[in-house]
Short mmCIF file of C-alpha atoms and ligand atoms in Angstrom, two decimals:
data_model
loop_
_atom_site.label_atom_id
_atom_site.label_comp_id
_atom_site.label_asym_id
_atom_site.label_seq_id
_atom_site.Cartn_x
_atom_site.Cartn_y
_atom_site.Cartn_z
CA MET A 1234 32.15 62.24 -19.35
CA LYS A 1235 32.22 60.99 -16.18
CA LEU A 1236 33.94 63.65 -14.44
CA TRP A 1237 31.71 63.08 -11.71
CA LYS A 1238 32.88 60.36 -10.84
CA THR A 1239 36.94 60.85 -10.98
CA LEU A 1240 36.22 64.16 -8.16
CA TYR A 1241 33.80 61.84 -6.56
CA LEU A 1242 36.72 59.23 -6.12
CA SER A 1243 40.02 62.03 -6.26
CA THR A 1244 38.43 63.90 -2.91
CA ALA A 1245 36.53 61.23 -1.03
CA LEU A 1246 39.07 62.15 1.46
CA ALA A 1247 38.16 65.43 1.65
CA ALA A 1248 34.98 65.15 1.67
CA LEU A 1249 34.93 62.88 4.89
CA ALA A 1250 37.25 65.67 6.61
CA LEU A 1251 34.11 67.88 5.69
CA ALA A 1252 31.70 65.59 7.60
CA PRO A 1253 27.66 66.60 7.42
CA ALA A 1254 25.88 67.67 10.87
CA ALA A 1255 22.58 67.27 8.73
CA ALA A 1256 20.84 64.31 7.17
CA GLN A 1257 21.61 63.76 3.63
CA GLN A 1258 18.96 60.80 2.18
CA SER A 1259 19.17 59.50 -1.87
CA PRO A 1260 15.49 59.78 -3.47
CA GLN A 1261 15.46 55.25 -3.20
CA ASP A 1262 15.46 55.01 0.94
CA VAL A 1263 12.68 57.74 1.97
CA THR A 1264 9.53 56.15 3.72
CA VAL A 1265 6.66 56.26 1.46
CA ALA A 1266 3.47 56.06 2.84
CA GLU A 1267 -0.16 56.89 2.48
CA PHE A 1268 -1.80 60.35 2.94
CA PRO A 1269 -4.49 59.90 5.15
CA PHE A 1270 -5.93 62.36 4.08
CA ALA A 1271 -9.43 62.03 1.37
CA LYS A 1272 -8.84 63.50 -1.93
CA ALA A 1273 -11.60 65.87 -3.84
CA VAL A 1274 -10.87 68.73 -6.17
CA LEU A 1275 -12.73 72.17 -5.64
CA ALA A 1276 -11.31 74.26 -8.95
CA GLU A 1277 -9.78 73.14 -11.77
CA GLY A 1278 -8.74 74.76 -15.19
CA LEU A 1279 -6.74 77.98 -12.89
CA GLY A 1280 -3.85 79.49 -14.68
CA ASN A 1281 -0.95 78.17 -12.61
CA PRO A 1282 -1.74 78.93 -9.50
CA PHE A 1283 1.25 80.36 -7.46
CA GLU A 1284 0.23 81.08 -3.60
CA ILE A 1285 -2.94 80.22 -2.24
CA ARG A 1286 -3.80 81.50 0.93
CA LEU A 1287 -7.41 81.33 3.34
CA GLY A 1288 -8.62 84.99 3.46
CA ALA A 1289 -9.55 86.19 7.44
CA ASP A 1290 -13.03 86.28 5.02
CA GLY A 1291 -13.08 82.11 4.65
CA TRP A 1292 -12.53 82.63 0.88
CA LEU A 1293 -9.18 80.42 -1.05
CA TRP A 1294 -7.37 83.19 -2.49
CA VAL A 1295 -4.91 82.68 -5.26
CA THR A 1296 -2.49 84.31 -7.52
CA GLU A 1297 -2.54 82.48 -10.79
CA ARG A 1298 0.51 83.18 -12.25
CA THR A 1299 0.24 82.86 -15.91
CA ALA A 1300 -3.50 84.07 -15.81
CA GLY A 1301 -2.94 87.59 -14.37
CA LYS A 1302 -5.34 86.97 -12.04
CA ILE A 1303 -5.93 86.73 -8.51
CA THR A 1304 -8.99 85.19 -7.39
CA ARG A 1305 -11.39 84.44 -4.63
CA ILE A 1306 -12.25 80.94 -4.22
CA ASN A 1307 -15.89 80.57 -2.99
CA LEU A 1308 -15.01 77.58 -0.19
CA GLU A 1309 -18.17 75.36 -0.51
CA ASP A 1310 -19.38 75.06 -4.04
CA GLY A 1311 -15.99 76.40 -6.09
CA THR A 1312 -16.96 78.84 -7.77
CA THR A 1313 -14.35 81.50 -8.51
CA LYS A 1314 -14.60 85.45 -8.45
CA THR A 1315 -11.87 87.81 -9.93
CA ALA A 1316 -10.28 90.26 -7.78
CA TYR A 1317 -8.00 91.77 -10.42
CA ALA A 1318 -7.03 91.30 -13.73
CA PHE A 1319 -4.21 92.71 -14.67
CA ASN A 1320 -3.31 94.48 -17.98
CA VAL A 1321 -1.90 91.04 -20.00
CA PRO A 1322 1.04 94.10 -21.33
CA GLU A 1323 1.71 94.79 -18.30
CA VAL A 1324 2.94 91.56 -16.51
CA PHE A 1325 3.38 89.49 -20.46
CA GLU A 1326 4.15 90.33 -22.80
CA VAL A 1327 7.42 89.00 -22.65
CA ALA A 1328 6.20 86.23 -20.84
CA GLU A 1329 4.26 84.87 -23.71
CA VAL A 1330 7.45 85.88 -25.90
CA ILE A 1331 10.48 83.60 -24.14
CA GLN A 1332 7.80 80.84 -21.78
CA GLY A 1333 9.03 82.19 -18.65
CA GLN A 1334 8.64 81.93 -15.34
CA THR A 1335 7.34 85.22 -14.96
CA GLY A 1336 3.48 87.01 -13.69
CA VAL A 1337 2.02 87.11 -10.43
CA MET A 1338 3.94 85.20 -7.63
CA GLY A 1339 3.38 85.97 -4.19
CA PHE A 1340 0.62 87.58 -2.38
CA ALA A 1341 0.63 88.14 0.96
CA PHE A 1342 -1.97 90.30 3.59
CA HIS A 1343 -1.44 93.16 5.59
CA PRO A 1344 -0.96 91.96 9.23
CA GLU A 1345 -4.43 93.81 9.91
CA PHE A 1346 -6.52 92.23 7.10
CA GLY A 1347 -10.08 92.27 8.43
CA ASN A 1348 -9.41 94.19 10.98
CA GLY A 1349 -9.34 97.53 9.86
CA THR A 1350 -7.05 97.23 6.56
CA ASP A 1351 -7.83 95.46 3.95
CA GLN A 1352 -4.69 95.50 1.99
CA VAL A 1353 -2.66 92.87 0.04
CA PHE A 1354 0.86 92.99 -1.14
CA VAL A 1355 1.60 90.70 -4.47
CA TYR A 1356 4.99 90.39 -6.49
CA HIS A 1357 5.27 90.32 -10.03
CA THR A 1358 6.42 90.88 -13.50
CA TYR A 1359 6.02 94.26 -15.76
CA GLN A 1360 8.48 96.41 -17.43
CA ASP A 1361 10.52 98.66 -16.03
CA ALA A 1362 10.42 102.21 -18.27
CA GLU A 1363 13.38 103.71 -16.74
CA ARG A 1364 15.89 100.94 -15.54
CA THR A 1365 17.07 97.95 -17.89
CA ASP A 1366 18.85 94.96 -16.73
CA PRO A 1367 22.73 95.51 -16.97
CA THR A 1368 23.76 92.26 -18.72
CA GLN A 1369 21.13 93.19 -21.44
CA LEU A 1370 22.07 95.96 -23.14
CA ASP A 1371 20.54 94.85 -26.26
CA GLU A 1372 16.52 96.47 -26.62
CA LYS A 1373 15.94 93.88 -28.38
CA ALA A 1374 16.33 90.94 -26.26
CA PRO A 1375 13.25 89.89 -23.83
CA PHE A 1376 14.56 90.47 -20.84
CA HIS A 1377 15.98 94.20 -21.54
CA ARG A 1378 13.26 95.28 -19.13
CA LEU A 1379 11.64 93.61 -17.40
CA PHE A 1380 11.50 93.39 -13.88
CA ASN A 1381 9.02 92.29 -10.67
CA LYS A 1382 8.35 94.21 -7.91
CA VAL A 1383 6.06 94.33 -5.28
CA VAL A 1384 2.60 95.84 -4.83
CA ARG A 1385 0.58 96.87 -2.09
CA PHE A 1386 -3.71 97.06 -3.27
CA ASP A 1387 -7.12 98.01 -1.23
CA TYR A 1388 -9.02 95.64 -1.28
CA ASP A 1389 -12.77 96.25 -0.97
CA ALA A 1390 -14.44 93.68 1.03
CA THR A 1391 -19.01 94.64 -0.70
CA THR A 1392 -17.24 94.00 -4.46
CA GLY A 1393 -15.40 91.48 -3.76
CA THR A 1394 -11.85 93.73 -5.79
CA LEU A 1395 -9.04 94.97 -5.43
CA SER A 1396 -8.37 98.34 -7.07
CA ASN A 1397 -5.28 100.89 -6.35
CA PRO A 1398 -2.25 99.16 -6.73
CA THR A 1399 0.82 101.43 -5.52
CA ASP A 1400 4.21 99.88 -5.78
CA ILE A 1401 6.35 98.98 -2.90
CA LEU A 1402 9.63 97.58 -3.81
CA THR A 1403 10.59 98.39 -7.82
CA GLY A 1404 13.95 97.01 -9.63
CA ILE A 1405 13.57 93.64 -8.81
CA PRO A 1406 15.27 90.94 -10.94
CA SER A 1407 13.23 89.21 -12.77
CA SER A 1408 14.16 85.95 -16.08
CA ASN A 1409 12.25 83.29 -17.85
CA ASP A 1410 13.88 81.61 -14.57
CA HIS A 1411 14.22 81.16 -11.60
CA ASN A 1412 12.56 84.14 -10.00
CA SER A 1413 11.35 82.33 -6.93
CA GLY A 1414 8.93 84.38 -5.84
CA ARG A 1415 7.10 83.15 -2.88
CA MET A 1416 6.57 86.54 0.03
CA GLN A 1417 5.37 86.28 3.28
CA VAL A 1418 4.60 88.88 5.87
CA GLY A 1419 6.40 88.12 8.86
CA PRO A 1420 5.14 87.80 12.59
CA ASP A 1421 7.38 91.29 13.17
CA GLY A 1422 5.25 92.58 10.63
CA MET A 1423 7.83 92.96 7.98
CA ILE A 1424 7.15 91.12 4.36
CA TYR A 1425 10.18 89.06 2.87
CA LEU A 1426 10.70 88.12 -0.53
CA THR A 1427 12.22 85.08 -1.72
CA VAL A 1428 14.54 85.66 -4.97
CA GLY A 1429 16.25 83.00 -7.42
CA ASP A 1430 19.01 83.54 -9.23
CA GLN A 1431 18.09 83.88 -12.20
CA GLY A 1432 18.34 80.38 -13.60
CA HIS A 1433 22.53 82.29 -14.66
CA ASN A 1434 24.48 79.92 -15.41
CA GLN A 1435 22.57 76.89 -17.27
CA LEU A 1436 20.17 76.65 -20.72
CA ILE A 1437 20.14 80.33 -22.37
CA ASN A 1438 21.28 81.99 -19.74
CA TRP A 1439 24.72 79.83 -19.20
CA CYS A 1440 26.80 82.71 -19.96
CA ARG A 1441 25.34 85.25 -17.39
CA PRO A 1442 27.19 84.27 -14.10
CA ILE A 1443 25.59 83.77 -10.49
CA GLU A 1444 25.24 86.65 -8.73
CA SER A 1445 23.23 85.15 -5.07
CA GLN A 1446 27.33 85.67 -3.75
CA THR A 1447 27.09 89.55 -5.53
CA LEU A 1448 26.35 92.31 -1.92
CA PRO A 1449 24.35 95.58 -3.23
CA THR A 1450 26.50 98.60 -2.59
CA ALA A 1451 25.83 101.61 -1.30
CA ALA A 1452 26.65 103.03 -4.17
CA GLN A 1453 23.65 101.15 -6.00
CA LEU A 1454 21.22 101.51 -2.92
CA ALA A 1455 21.00 105.44 -3.28
CA ALA A 1456 20.49 104.66 -7.07
CA GLU A 1457 17.67 101.90 -6.42
CA ASP A 1458 19.11 99.82 -8.40
CA HIS A 1459 18.47 95.85 -7.00
CA TYR A 1460 20.51 94.11 -9.47
CA ALA A 1461 21.61 92.19 -6.44
CA TYR A 1462 19.06 90.81 -5.08
CA GLN A 1463 19.23 88.77 -7.51
CA GLY A 1464 20.12 85.17 -5.04
CA LYS A 1465 18.37 86.72 -2.05
CA VAL A 1466 15.69 86.34 1.20
CA LEU A 1467 14.71 90.38 1.51
CA ARG A 1468 13.64 91.65 4.15
CA MET A 1469 11.45 94.97 3.81
CA ASN A 1470 9.16 97.92 5.95
CA LEU A 1471 5.50 97.07 4.91
CA ASP A 1472 6.01 100.63 2.57
CA GLY A 1473 9.19 98.95 1.28
CA SER A 1474 11.89 100.60 2.38
CA ILE A 1475 14.75 98.79 4.10
CA PRO A 1476 14.61 98.04 8.15
CA GLU A 1477 16.69 99.37 10.25
CA ASP A 1478 17.20 96.58 11.60
CA ASN A 1479 18.12 94.63 8.61
CA PRO A 1480 22.07 92.75 9.07
CA GLU A 1481 24.41 94.76 7.84
CA VAL A 1482 26.72 92.86 5.35
CA ASP A 1483 30.39 93.71 3.67
CA GLY A 1484 28.70 97.48 5.26
CA VAL A 1485 25.71 98.16 3.47
CA ARG A 1486 22.26 97.52 4.92
CA SER A 1487 20.47 97.04 3.01
CA HIS A 1488 16.50 95.04 1.84
CA VAL A 1489 19.06 91.70 1.93
CA TYR A 1490 18.71 89.39 5.06
CA SER A 1491 19.87 86.02 3.87
CA TYR A 1492 22.09 85.60 0.69
CA GLY A 1493 24.37 82.28 -1.35
CA HIS A 1494 19.83 81.31 -2.48
CA ARG A 1495 19.31 80.02 -5.84
CA ASN A 1496 15.89 79.09 -6.44
CA PRO A 1497 14.48 79.35 -2.52
CA GLN A 1498 10.31 78.45 -3.97
CA GLY A 1499 8.98 77.90 0.10
CA LEU A 1500 8.78 80.25 2.95
CA SER A 1501 7.14 80.33 5.64
CA PHE A 1502 7.39 80.92 9.25
CA ALA A 1503 6.72 78.75 12.72
CA ALA A 1504 5.02 79.82 15.70
CA ASP A 1505 7.85 80.66 17.01
CA GLY A 1506 9.64 82.41 14.19
CA THR A 1507 11.34 80.05 13.07
CA LEU A 1508 11.57 80.62 9.10
CA TYR A 1509 11.29 77.86 7.23
CA ALA A 1510 12.68 77.66 3.29
CA ASN A 1511 13.27 75.74 0.53
CA GLU A 1512 15.41 76.03 -2.53
CA HIS A 1513 16.14 74.01 -6.03
CA GLY A 1514 18.79 72.42 -6.68
CA PRO A 1515 21.66 72.11 -9.97
CA ASP A 1516 20.34 69.03 -10.15
CA SER A 1517 20.64 67.30 -6.86
CA ASP A 1518 20.72 68.41 -3.91
CA ASP A 1519 17.35 70.30 -3.26
CA GLU A 1520 17.61 71.99 0.43
CA ILE A 1521 15.77 72.46 2.91
CA ASN A 1522 17.51 75.45 5.02
CA ILE A 1523 16.61 77.30 8.54
CA ILE A 1524 16.77 81.64 7.59
CA LYS A 1525 19.40 84.13 9.67
CA ALA A 1526 19.83 87.25 9.51
CA GLY A 1527 22.82 87.82 7.40
CA GLY A 1528 23.88 84.44 6.77
CA ASN A 1529 25.25 83.58 3.08
CA TYR A 1530 23.87 80.14 1.98
CA GLY A 1531 26.33 78.86 -0.54
CA TRP A 1532 25.73 79.05 -3.97
CA PRO A 1533 26.87 78.56 -6.03
CA HIS A 1534 30.02 77.57 -4.28
CA ILE A 1535 28.04 74.84 -2.76
CA ALA A 1536 25.33 72.55 -3.08
CA GLY A 1537 23.68 70.32 -0.51
CA GLN A 1538 26.32 70.05 1.83
CA GLN A 1539 29.84 71.08 1.15
CA ASP A 1540 30.92 67.60 0.47
CA ASP A 1541 32.15 67.19 -2.63
CA ASN A 1542 29.49 64.14 -3.77
CA PHE A 1543 28.30 65.00 -7.26
CA TYR A 1544 27.91 68.79 -7.53
CA LEU A 1545 31.16 71.37 -9.61
CA TYR A 1546 30.76 75.27 -9.98
CA ALA A 1547 31.20 75.28 -13.56
CA GLN A 1548 31.66 79.31 -14.54
CA TRP A 1549 30.18 79.34 -17.94
CA GLY A 1550 31.08 83.26 -18.27
CA GLN A 1551 34.54 82.99 -17.21
CA ALA A 1552 35.21 79.99 -20.28
CA SER A 1553 38.73 80.54 -21.76
CA GLU A 1554 37.02 80.56 -25.61
CA PRO A 1555 33.52 82.99 -25.80
CA CYS A 1556 30.92 81.24 -24.39
CA GLY A 1557 28.12 82.15 -26.44
CA GLY A 1558 29.99 78.82 -28.50
CA LEU A 1559 30.18 76.80 -26.13
CA ASP A 1560 27.35 73.48 -25.68
CA PRO A 1561 26.13 74.06 -22.05
CA ILE A 1562 25.55 71.23 -20.92
CA GLY A 1563 23.94 72.21 -17.51
CA PRO A 1564 25.08 72.89 -14.66
CA SER A 1565 26.85 70.47 -12.46
CA GLN A 1566 28.56 68.27 -14.20
CA GLY A 1567 30.47 67.87 -17.59
CA ALA A 1568 31.35 71.16 -19.20
CA PRO A 1569 34.80 71.32 -21.33
CA ASP A 1570 38.22 72.55 -20.04
CA VAL A 1571 38.47 75.80 -20.93
CA VAL A 1572 35.25 76.31 -18.14
CA PRO A 1573 36.53 76.90 -15.05
CA GLN A 1574 35.49 74.32 -12.37
CA GLN A 1575 35.30 74.64 -9.05
CA ALA A 1576 34.59 71.83 -6.01
CA GLU A 1577 32.88 71.82 -2.71
CA SER A 1578 35.67 72.03 -0.75
CA GLU A 1579 37.81 74.30 -2.67
CA TRP A 1580 35.20 77.39 -1.22
CA GLN A 1581 36.35 78.50 1.95
CA ALA A 1582 33.54 78.80 3.72
CA PRO A 1583 32.65 82.31 5.63
CA GLU A 1584 31.99 81.89 9.78
CA ASN A 1585 28.31 82.82 8.31
CA TYR A 1586 28.04 80.65 6.10
CA VAL A 1587 24.96 78.27 6.92
CA MET A 1588 24.01 74.38 6.24
CA PRO A 1589 20.62 72.86 5.56
CA ILE A 1590 19.20 71.17 7.83
CA ALA A 1591 18.49 68.31 5.04
CA THR A 1592 18.57 68.01 1.40
CA MET A 1593 16.04 66.36 -1.24
CA PHE A 1594 18.75 64.15 -2.60
CA THR A 1595 22.54 63.78 -2.39
CA VAL A 1596 23.88 61.04 -4.72
CA SER A 1597 26.89 60.01 -5.90
CA GLU A 1598 26.53 58.76 -8.92
CA PRO A 1599 22.95 58.74 -11.18
CA LEU A 1600 20.35 56.26 -9.84
CA PRO A 1601 20.06 52.77 -10.96
CA GLY A 1602 18.26 53.80 -14.94
CA CYS A 1603 19.22 57.15 -15.15
CA GLU A 1604 22.74 57.69 -17.11
CA ASP A 1605 21.33 59.70 -19.27
CA PHE A 1606 21.09 61.98 -16.39
CA ALA A 1607 17.02 63.01 -17.80
CA TYR A 1608 15.30 66.01 -15.70
CA LEU A 1609 12.97 63.83 -14.48
CA CYS A 1610 15.25 61.12 -13.08
CA ARG A 1611 18.04 63.17 -11.82
CA PRO A 1612 17.67 63.52 -7.73
CA SER A 1613 16.80 66.71 -7.40
CA VAL A 1614 12.17 66.91 -6.48
CA GLY A 1615 11.94 70.64 -7.53
CA PRO A 1616 10.67 72.11 -3.80
CA SER A 1617 7.22 74.48 -3.94
CA SER A 1618 6.89 75.03 -0.78
CA ILE A 1619 7.49 74.63 2.86
CA THR A 1620 4.62 74.28 5.60
CA LEU A 1621 5.01 73.71 9.34
CA TYR A 1622 2.89 71.23 10.50
CA GLU A 1623 1.92 72.31 13.67
CA GLN A 1624 -1.65 71.37 15.50
CA ASP A 1625 -2.29 67.93 16.55
CA ARG A 1626 -5.33 66.96 14.46
CA VAL A 1627 -2.98 65.01 12.15
CA PRO A 1628 -0.28 62.69 14.96
CA GLU A 1629 2.16 61.79 12.35
CA LEU A 1630 2.44 64.61 10.11
CA SER A 1631 2.49 66.05 14.12
CA GLY A 1632 5.72 69.04 14.29
CA ARG A 1633 6.61 67.61 10.35
CA LEU A 1634 7.62 70.22 7.62
CA MET A 1635 5.69 69.61 4.05
CA SER A 1636 7.12 69.94 1.00
CA THR A 1637 5.33 70.74 -1.59
CA THR A 1638 7.46 68.58 -5.18
CA LEU A 1639 6.42 70.42 -7.98
CA LYS A 1640 8.76 67.16 -9.83
CA HIS A 1641 8.05 63.79 -7.62
CA GLY A 1642 3.62 64.32 -7.63
CA SER A 1643 4.06 64.75 -3.68
CA ILE A 1644 4.76 65.51 -0.34
CA TYR A 1645 8.00 64.76 1.47
CA SER A 1646 7.59 65.16 5.45
CA ILE A 1647 10.40 65.82 7.89
CA ASP A 1648 10.91 65.78 11.26
CA PRO A 1649 13.66 69.09 11.74
CA ALA A 1650 14.45 68.82 15.57
CA ALA A 1651 14.57 64.35 14.72
CA GLU A 1652 18.71 64.10 14.64
CA GLU A 1653 18.66 61.28 12.46
CA ASN A 1654 15.37 63.26 10.45
CA GLY A 1655 14.83 60.91 7.25
CA PHE A 1656 11.67 61.50 5.05
CA THR A 1657 8.25 60.27 4.21
CA ARG A 1658 6.91 60.82 0.68
CA TYR A 1659 3.24 60.66 0.24
CA TYR A 1660 2.44 60.01 -3.56
CA LEU A 1661 -0.39 62.19 -4.40
CA GLY A 1662 -0.85 61.66 -8.06
CA ALA A 1663 0.50 62.92 -11.20
CA ASN A 1664 0.06 66.86 -10.53
CA ARG A 1665 3.32 68.60 -10.07
CA LEU A 1666 2.52 70.25 -7.09
CA ARG A 1667 2.49 74.12 -5.73
CA ASP A 1668 1.02 75.64 -2.83
CA LEU A 1669 0.28 74.21 0.29
CA GLU A 1670 -1.97 75.94 3.19
CA ILE A 1671 -3.75 74.03 6.06
CA SER A 1672 -7.23 74.24 7.60
CA ASP A 1673 -6.57 76.49 11.81
CA ASP A 1674 -7.64 72.78 13.08
CA GLY A 1675 -5.44 71.07 9.82
CA GLY A 1676 -7.96 69.04 9.52
CA THR A 1677 -7.60 70.26 5.70
CA ILE A 1678 -5.23 70.83 3.24
CA TYR A 1679 -5.67 72.64 0.13
CA LEU A 1680 -2.89 72.07 -2.74
CA ALA A 1681 -3.00 74.53 -5.93
CA THR A 1682 -1.46 72.11 -9.59
CA ASP A 1683 0.29 73.61 -12.35
CA LEU A 1684 -1.47 73.52 -15.39
CA SER A 1685 2.03 71.59 -17.87
CA GLY A 1686 4.13 68.89 -16.71
CA GLY A 1687 5.65 65.22 -15.52
CA VAL A 1688 6.14 63.91 -12.99
CA VAL A 1689 7.21 60.68 -11.18
CA ASP A 1690 5.71 57.95 -9.10
CA PRO A 1691 7.43 55.75 -6.32
CA GLN A 1692 8.24 52.91 -8.93
CA GLY A 1693 9.68 55.14 -11.14
CA GLY A 1694 7.07 55.83 -13.67
CA VAL A 1695 6.68 58.74 -16.04
CA SER A 1696 2.89 60.34 -16.15
CA GLU A 1697 3.90 63.74 -18.79
CA THR A 1698 0.38 64.95 -18.50
CA PRO A 1699 -0.91 65.71 -14.88
CA GLU A 1700 -4.28 64.61 -13.21
CA ASN A 1701 -6.03 67.56 -12.20
CA PRO A 1702 -4.52 70.64 -14.33
CA GLY A 1703 -4.45 74.02 -13.08
CA ALA A 1704 -6.17 73.41 -9.72
CA ILE A 1705 -7.32 74.03 -6.01
CA LEU A 1706 -6.88 70.25 -4.69
CA VAL A 1707 -9.11 69.42 -1.34
CA TYR A 1708 -7.05 66.65 1.34
CA THR A 1709 -9.93 66.27 4.27
CA ALA A 1710 -8.20 64.74 7.57
CA LYS A 1711 -9.92 60.30 7.42
CA1 LIG B 2618 0.20 79.19 0.74
CA1 LIG B 2619 22.67 75.74 0.16
CA1 LIG B 2620 27.30 68.90 -2.26
#
């Protein structure tokens, strides 16, 4: 069943013709370095902290995805205060059943927070009384009424609590898998939000087609049907309306800012306004991208570069036999012949196709010792946040993007401006790293860790138990 090898050999010439401009590396080729910071633990036992942000109030604000909370943490002593606790049924009644990636995810401050408008924006899962998922019409299906929404809260600094939740944009697709859910308020005062491909075409969603290339129609927008918003980066006004200068794609202007994404969990602006993102590849080819208005980022036709290396687009939902009776072996390789499969070179990339600036990582065959291609030894690292280190406090990081990773317990840094932009890996221990925040002076880095899950160290050793579950770690420059 080494289909990938047959494919690679038969299309090697085509791959050469598509010579990529951006860097690709094998995970074995990266530089491994010691992180020039000293570690301390600020807090532990949080319910899967997803977004961490330093507030104008001097506290660290955290969304606890599975605990259904927004929490403020005192940077002096690590004490926590709950700013808002969601009604558990609203956020999590469904997710408990399906062990999903739902809950309280993205979080951002109003641009005038601490300066007259103490409001915050939160992205979380809920059950919609009106809408149903068009591919989950059975009322007993766990995702039947499951959606995500952007909500605005008012903050009362005297009590330290949030109140008055107001819906900003509702009916955004939600799933047990690939919700993404990273949110930023840009320098233009707009909300940017990543929405993943919902894990369609793989695992328990293997018969549901990927909609990352599907754009909303005018009729859907009029009906506030946001089903086509999966696999997209959205951009909205602070009241949730569609900005007048959003791109018009295929004749329709919507909340869609860019499309063709898989599971973009990292999203951040540099000071010069460049919008960086990273996203999970299928089992290789995690990507770092620069997001451009109206850009098509290629998924599911392309993973990483259009190089026919390793990735095949198998369309399980289009199988010539009933899909439900087939055994889904994964998104990329080894699907049976009854499943249509497309090589990357077979896709005619449109003019608005945007290549990644780097991939983590591309291989043409499984790594040594990983012939069974088990989850942790695939070349993908599971990038979870991205931040440009723009300070000069730690010169070896200056001007470099930092990607936290779930599977490698590491930060990978890369110079986005270099022609030969190789990665440096900083292994920080056995923790799935979820988000990163840098102090203004660049001397302190805060990291959030998952409650559970395994990681691989640079020698290939596997740790199944996190060192610091559900923690906020503080790294101080040496
Ligand atoms: Ca953050
Ligand atoms: Ca891409
Ligand atoms: Ca590729």
